[in-house]
mmCIF file of C-alpha atoms in Angstrom:
data_model
loop_
_atom_site.group_PDB
_atom_site.id
_atom_site.type_symbol
_atom_site.label_atom_id
_atom_site.label_comp_id
_atom_site.label_asym_id
_atom_site.label_seq_id
_atom_site.Cartn_x
_atom_site.Cartn_y
_atom_site.Cartn_z
ATOM 1 C CA MET A 366 -0.324 17.232 142.309
ATOM 2 C CA LYS A 367 1.332 20.458 143.767
ATOM 3 C CA ARG A 368 0.266 19.427 147.074
ATOM 4 C CA ILE A 369 1.501 15.676 146.992
ATOM 5 C CA LEU A 370 4.770 17.504 145.653
ATOM 6 C CA LEU A 371 4.883 20.240 148.338
ATOM 7 C CA ALA A 372 4.675 17.604 151.134
ATOM 8 C CA THR A 373 7.046 15.165 149.468
ATOM 9 C CA CYS A 374 9.704 18.150 149.667
ATOM 10 C CA ILE A 375 8.863 19.088 153.115
ATOM 11 C CA THR A 376 8.989 15.511 153.930
ATOM 12 C CA LEU A 377 12.689 14.816 152.767
ATOM 13 C CA ALA A 378 13.828 18.262 153.857
ATOM 14 C CA PHE A 379 12.767 16.871 157.476
ATOM 15 C CA ALA A 380 13.976 13.871 156.917
ATOM 16 C CA PHE A 381 17.262 15.217 155.866
ATOM 17 C CA GLY A 382 17.789 17.586 158.600
ATOM 18 C CA LEU A 383 17.027 14.483 160.927
ATOM 19 C CA ALA A 384 19.722 12.803 159.462
ATOM 20 C CA SER A 385 22.235 15.684 159.568
ATOM 21 C CA LEU A 386 21.277 16.318 163.036
ATOM 22 C CA TRP A 387 22.093 12.617 163.848
ATOM 23 C CA LEU A 388 25.515 12.533 161.712
ATOM 24 C CA VAL A 389 26.565 15.516 163.886
ATOM 25 C CA VAL A 390 25.589 14.105 167.220
ATOM 26 C CA THR A 391 27.081 10.881 166.401
ATOM 27 C CA ALA A 392 30.110 12.833 165.179
ATOM 28 C CA LEU A 393 30.511 14.696 168.193
ATOM 29 C CA TRP A 394 29.920 11.598 170.342
ATOM 30 C CA LEU A 395 32.903 9.364 168.662
ATOM 31 C CA LYS A 396 35.046 12.398 168.613
ATOM 32 C CA GLY A 397 34.582 12.107 172.595
ATOM 33 C CA SER A 398 35.610 8.695 172.752
ATOM 34 C CA LEU A 399 39.006 9.336 171.164
ATOM 35 C CA PRO A 400 41.929 9.516 173.312
ATOM 36 C CA VAL A 401 43.057 13.081 175.682
ATOM 37 C CA LEU A 402 46.291 13.327 173.515
ATOM 38 C CA SER A 403 47.438 16.575 175.133
ATOM 39 C CA GLY A 404 47.030 18.445 177.904
ATOM 40 C CA GLU A 405 47.061 17.204 181.600
ATOM 41 C CA ILE A 406 45.505 14.330 183.254
ATOM 42 C CA GLN A 407 45.032 13.624 186.490
ATOM 43 C CA VAL A 408 44.774 9.834 187.623
ATOM 44 C CA GLN A 409 45.150 7.526 190.631
ATOM 45 C CA GLY A 410 47.797 4.887 190.327
ATOM 46 C CA SER A 411 51.278 5.916 189.944
ATOM 47 C CA ASP A 412 53.700 6.890 192.877
ATOM 48 C CA ALA A 413 55.043 9.809 190.876
ATOM 49 C CA PRO A 414 54.033 12.034 187.968
ATOM 50 C CA ILE A 415 54.596 10.349 184.367
ATOM 51 C CA ARG A 416 54.807 12.412 181.411
ATOM 52 C CA ILE A 417 53.905 10.648 178.260
ATOM 53 C CA VAL A 418 54.527 12.517 174.773
ATOM 54 C CA ARG A 419 53.315 11.848 171.678
ATOM 55 C CA ASP A 420 55.581 12.465 168.449
ATOM 56 C CA LEU A 421 54.126 13.699 165.088
ATOM 57 C CA ASP A 422 53.091 9.885 164.418
ATOM 58 C CA GLY A 423 51.097 9.759 167.351
ATOM 59 C CA ILE A 424 53.765 7.348 169.353
ATOM 60 C CA PRO A 425 53.482 7.802 172.891
ATOM 61 C CA HIS A 426 56.692 8.090 174.569
ATOM 62 C CA ILE A 427 56.686 7.422 178.305
ATOM 63 C CA TYR A 428 58.752 9.539 180.835
ATOM 64 C CA ALA A 429 58.912 8.084 184.328
ATOM 65 C CA LYS A 430 60.759 8.041 187.647
ATOM 66 C CA SER A 431 60.585 4.192 187.985
ATOM 67 C CA ARG A 432 60.070 1.227 186.191
ATOM 68 C CA ASP A 433 56.639 0.630 187.913
ATOM 69 C CA ASP A 434 55.487 4.307 186.987
ATOM 70 C CA ALA A 435 56.564 3.361 183.344
ATOM 71 C CA LEU A 436 54.807 0.241 183.116
ATOM 72 C CA PHE A 437 51.639 2.161 184.700
ATOM 73 C CA GLY A 438 52.016 4.713 181.925
ATOM 74 C CA LEU A 439 52.123 2.189 179.076
ATOM 75 C CA GLY A 440 49.093 0.343 180.647
ATOM 76 C CA PHE A 441 47.620 3.980 180.584
ATOM 77 C CA VAL A 442 48.363 4.502 176.809
ATOM 78 C CA HIS A 443 47.160 1.070 175.630
ATOM 79 C CA GLY A 444 43.839 1.541 177.714
ATOM 80 C CA GLN A 445 43.263 4.889 175.892
ATOM 81 C CA ASP A 446 44.119 3.538 172.467
ATOM 82 C CA ARG A 447 43.360 0.027 172.597
ATOM 83 C CA LEU A 448 40.567 -0.951 175.121
ATOM 84 C CA TRP A 449 38.271 -2.655 172.403
ATOM 85 C CA GLN A 450 41.215 -4.527 171.162
ATOM 86 C CA MET A 451 42.293 -5.604 174.523
ATOM 87 C CA ASP A 452 38.966 -6.326 175.627
ATOM 88 C CA PHE A 453 38.056 -8.342 172.674
ATOM 89 C CA GLN A 454 41.585 -10.396 172.843
ATOM 90 C CA ARG A 455 40.944 -11.226 176.473
ATOM 91 C CA ARG A 456 37.310 -12.529 175.338
ATOM 92 C CA THR A 457 38.578 -14.729 172.687
ATOM 93 C CA VAL A 458 41.029 -16.172 175.295
ATOM 94 C CA GLN A 459 38.772 -16.667 177.750
ATOM 95 C CA GLY A 460 36.364 -18.602 175.580
ATOM 96 C CA ARG A 461 33.800 -15.866 175.388
ATOM 97 C CA LEU A 462 33.252 -14.484 172.310
ATOM 98 C CA SER A 463 29.913 -16.147 171.828
ATOM 99 C CA GLU A 464 28.605 -13.708 174.363
ATOM 100 C CA ILE A 465 28.954 -10.658 171.931
ATOM 101 C CA ALA A 466 28.906 -12.504 168.978
ATOM 102 C CA GLY A 467 26.333 -15.192 169.342
ATOM 103 C CA SER A 468 26.623 -18.786 167.927
ATOM 104 C CA THR A 469 28.894 -18.088 165.004
ATOM 105 C CA THR A 470 31.771 -18.003 167.413
ATOM 106 C CA LEU A 471 30.753 -21.020 169.800
ATOM 107 C CA VAL A 472 32.969 -23.584 168.011
ATOM 108 C CA ALA A 473 36.288 -21.414 168.781
ATOM 109 C CA ASP A 474 35.088 -20.643 172.111
ATOM 110 C CA ILE A 475 34.543 -24.565 172.905
ATOM 111 C CA TYR A 476 37.938 -25.028 171.291
ATOM 112 C CA LEU A 477 39.792 -22.067 173.522
ATOM 113 C CA ARG A 478 37.870 -23.200 176.862
ATOM 114 C CA THR A 479 39.363 -26.847 175.989
ATOM 115 C CA LEU A 480 42.921 -25.227 175.560
ATOM 116 C CA GLY A 481 42.120 -23.580 179.176
ATOM 117 C CA LEU A 482 44.505 -20.784 178.308
ATOM 118 C CA TYR A 483 42.859 -18.687 180.845
ATOM 119 C CA ARG A 484 43.188 -21.003 183.595
ATOM 120 C CA ALA A 485 46.858 -21.544 182.401
ATOM 121 C CA ALA A 486 47.713 -17.723 182.819
ATOM 122 C CA GLN A 487 45.934 -17.817 186.621
ATOM 123 C CA GLN A 488 48.241 -20.560 187.426
ATOM 124 C CA SER A 489 51.358 -19.051 185.777
ATOM 125 C CA LEU A 490 50.428 -15.667 187.477
ATOM 126 C CA GLU A 491 50.741 -17.594 190.905
ATOM 127 C CA HIS A 492 54.290 -18.842 189.907
ATOM 128 C CA LEU A 493 55.698 -15.451 188.878
ATOM 129 C CA SER A 494 58.547 -13.620 190.985
ATOM 130 C CA PRO A 495 57.054 -10.689 193.219
ATOM 131 C CA GLN A 496 58.836 -8.296 190.651
ATOM 132 C CA ALA A 497 56.839 -9.735 187.888
ATOM 133 C CA ARG A 498 53.799 -10.188 188.942
ATOM 134 C CA ARG A 499 54.348 -6.299 190.444
ATOM 135 C CA ALA A 500 54.966 -5.025 186.512
ATOM 136 C CA PHE A 501 51.853 -6.893 185.571
ATOM 137 C CA GLU A 502 49.952 -5.465 188.347
ATOM 138 C CA TYR A 503 50.882 -1.687 187.320
ATOM 139 C CA TYR A 504 50.093 -2.314 183.767
ATOM 140 C CA ALA A 505 46.592 -3.567 184.613
ATOM 141 C CA ALA A 506 46.106 -0.367 186.775
ATOM 142 C CA GLY A 507 47.183 2.045 184.247
ATOM 143 C CA VAL A 508 44.943 0.346 181.654
ATOM 144 C CA ASN A 509 42.107 0.770 184.612
ATOM 145 C CA ALA A 510 43.013 4.402 184.803
ATOM 146 C CA ALA A 511 42.491 5.202 181.115
ATOM 147 C CA ARG A 512 39.107 3.799 181.178
ATOM 148 C CA PRO A 513 36.500 6.610 180.219
ATOM 149 C CA LYS A 514 34.967 8.422 183.430
ATOM 150 C CA HIS A 515 32.825 11.106 184.005
ATOM 151 C CA GLY A 516 30.290 10.031 180.935
ATOM 152 C CA LYS A 517 32.985 10.146 178.424
ATOM 153 C CA PRO A 518 32.063 7.584 175.976
ATOM 154 C CA LEU A 519 33.603 4.282 175.441
ATOM 155 C CA PRO A 520 34.918 3.444 171.868
ATOM 156 C CA PRO A 521 31.900 2.561 169.658
ATOM 157 C CA GLU A 522 32.513 -0.937 169.261
ATOM 158 C CA PHE A 523 31.058 -1.314 173.154
ATOM 159 C CA PHE A 524 28.338 0.884 172.100
ATOM 160 C CA MET A 525 27.281 -1.303 168.956
ATOM 161 C CA LEU A 526 27.526 -4.238 170.771
ATOM 162 C CA VAL A 527 26.417 -2.930 173.792
ATOM 163 C CA VAL A 528 28.951 -4.251 176.373
ATOM 164 C CA ASN A 529 31.032 -2.405 179.299
ATOM 165 C CA PRO A 530 34.418 -3.443 179.451
ATOM 166 C CA GLU A 531 35.544 -5.220 182.895
ATOM 167 C CA PRO A 532 38.482 -4.070 184.853
ATOM 168 C CA TRP A 533 41.773 -5.369 183.370
ATOM 169 C CA THR A 534 43.737 -7.766 185.606
ATOM 170 C CA ALA A 535 47.380 -9.038 185.536
ATOM 171 C CA THR A 536 45.737 -12.531 184.633
ATOM 172 C CA ASP A 537 44.496 -11.198 181.369
ATOM 173 C CA SER A 538 47.505 -9.751 180.405
ATOM 174 C CA ILE A 539 49.181 -13.102 180.741
ATOM 175 C CA ALA A 540 46.287 -14.656 178.847
ATOM 176 C CA VAL A 541 46.585 -12.341 175.927
ATOM 177 C CA LEU A 542 50.460 -13.405 175.552
ATOM 178 C CA LYS A 543 49.427 -17.040 175.964
ATOM 179 C CA GLY A 544 46.807 -16.304 172.983
ATOM 180 C CA ILE A 545 49.322 -15.100 170.860
ATOM 181 C CA ALA A 546 51.535 -17.857 171.454
ATOM 182 C CA VAL A 547 48.875 -20.397 170.418
ATOM 183 C CA GLN A 548 48.134 -17.983 167.396
ATOM 184 C CA LEU A 549 52.028 -17.856 166.426
ATOM 185 C CA SER A 550 51.933 -21.940 166.613
ATOM 186 C CA ALA A 551 49.005 -22.147 163.999
ATOM 187 C CA ASN A 552 51.633 -23.665 161.606
ATOM 188 C CA ALA A 553 53.397 -26.284 163.781
ATOM 189 C CA PHE A 554 52.093 -28.944 161.855
ATOM 190 C CA GLN A 555 53.619 -27.555 158.690
ATOM 191 C CA GLU A 556 56.883 -26.724 160.480
ATOM 192 C CA ILE A 557 57.435 -30.273 161.789
ATOM 193 C CA PHE A 558 56.457 -31.581 157.971
ATOM 194 C CA ARG A 559 59.069 -29.044 156.489
ATOM 195 C CA LEU A 560 61.292 -30.579 159.698
ATOM 196 C CA GLN A 561 60.984 -34.316 158.384
#
């Protein structure tokens, strides 16, 4: 009986030690996926140095010498803070949620592909003024500059779903805006009923 009790205690201690080690490694890995909020980061893409200061609430304030660099900085901040959310919204508008969520989102994917929001975003980009197109391109360059490099982990959602984000494009930004417009019009029939 003593041997069984001793073996059980040793097994439980070993299991507890492994679980603790796993928790420590996971916590360190997750901490590594958080955005860098202080110090200096060197990235390619801006025309001049950009200063991003976060206040006590973590809200970024972007100081740049040009509009293009300010948009690059905004894209960088969004890429640091919201990469998973942005990738998820892009997949939603493209009708590609089933690639990561399985058949449960197939109906939504078919609906969104039927709406053709991503195709409409591609067409919209072609009709933008050069200045507006340039703004979307600088923003996209900032998002892509913020993607983790040199072995730094992606946000945990990417790891859990075994997904790598594709580079962000100007079309993606327009498509997400179109997706938000569709969400905001979800009560259109109720509004028409109220109007009548």
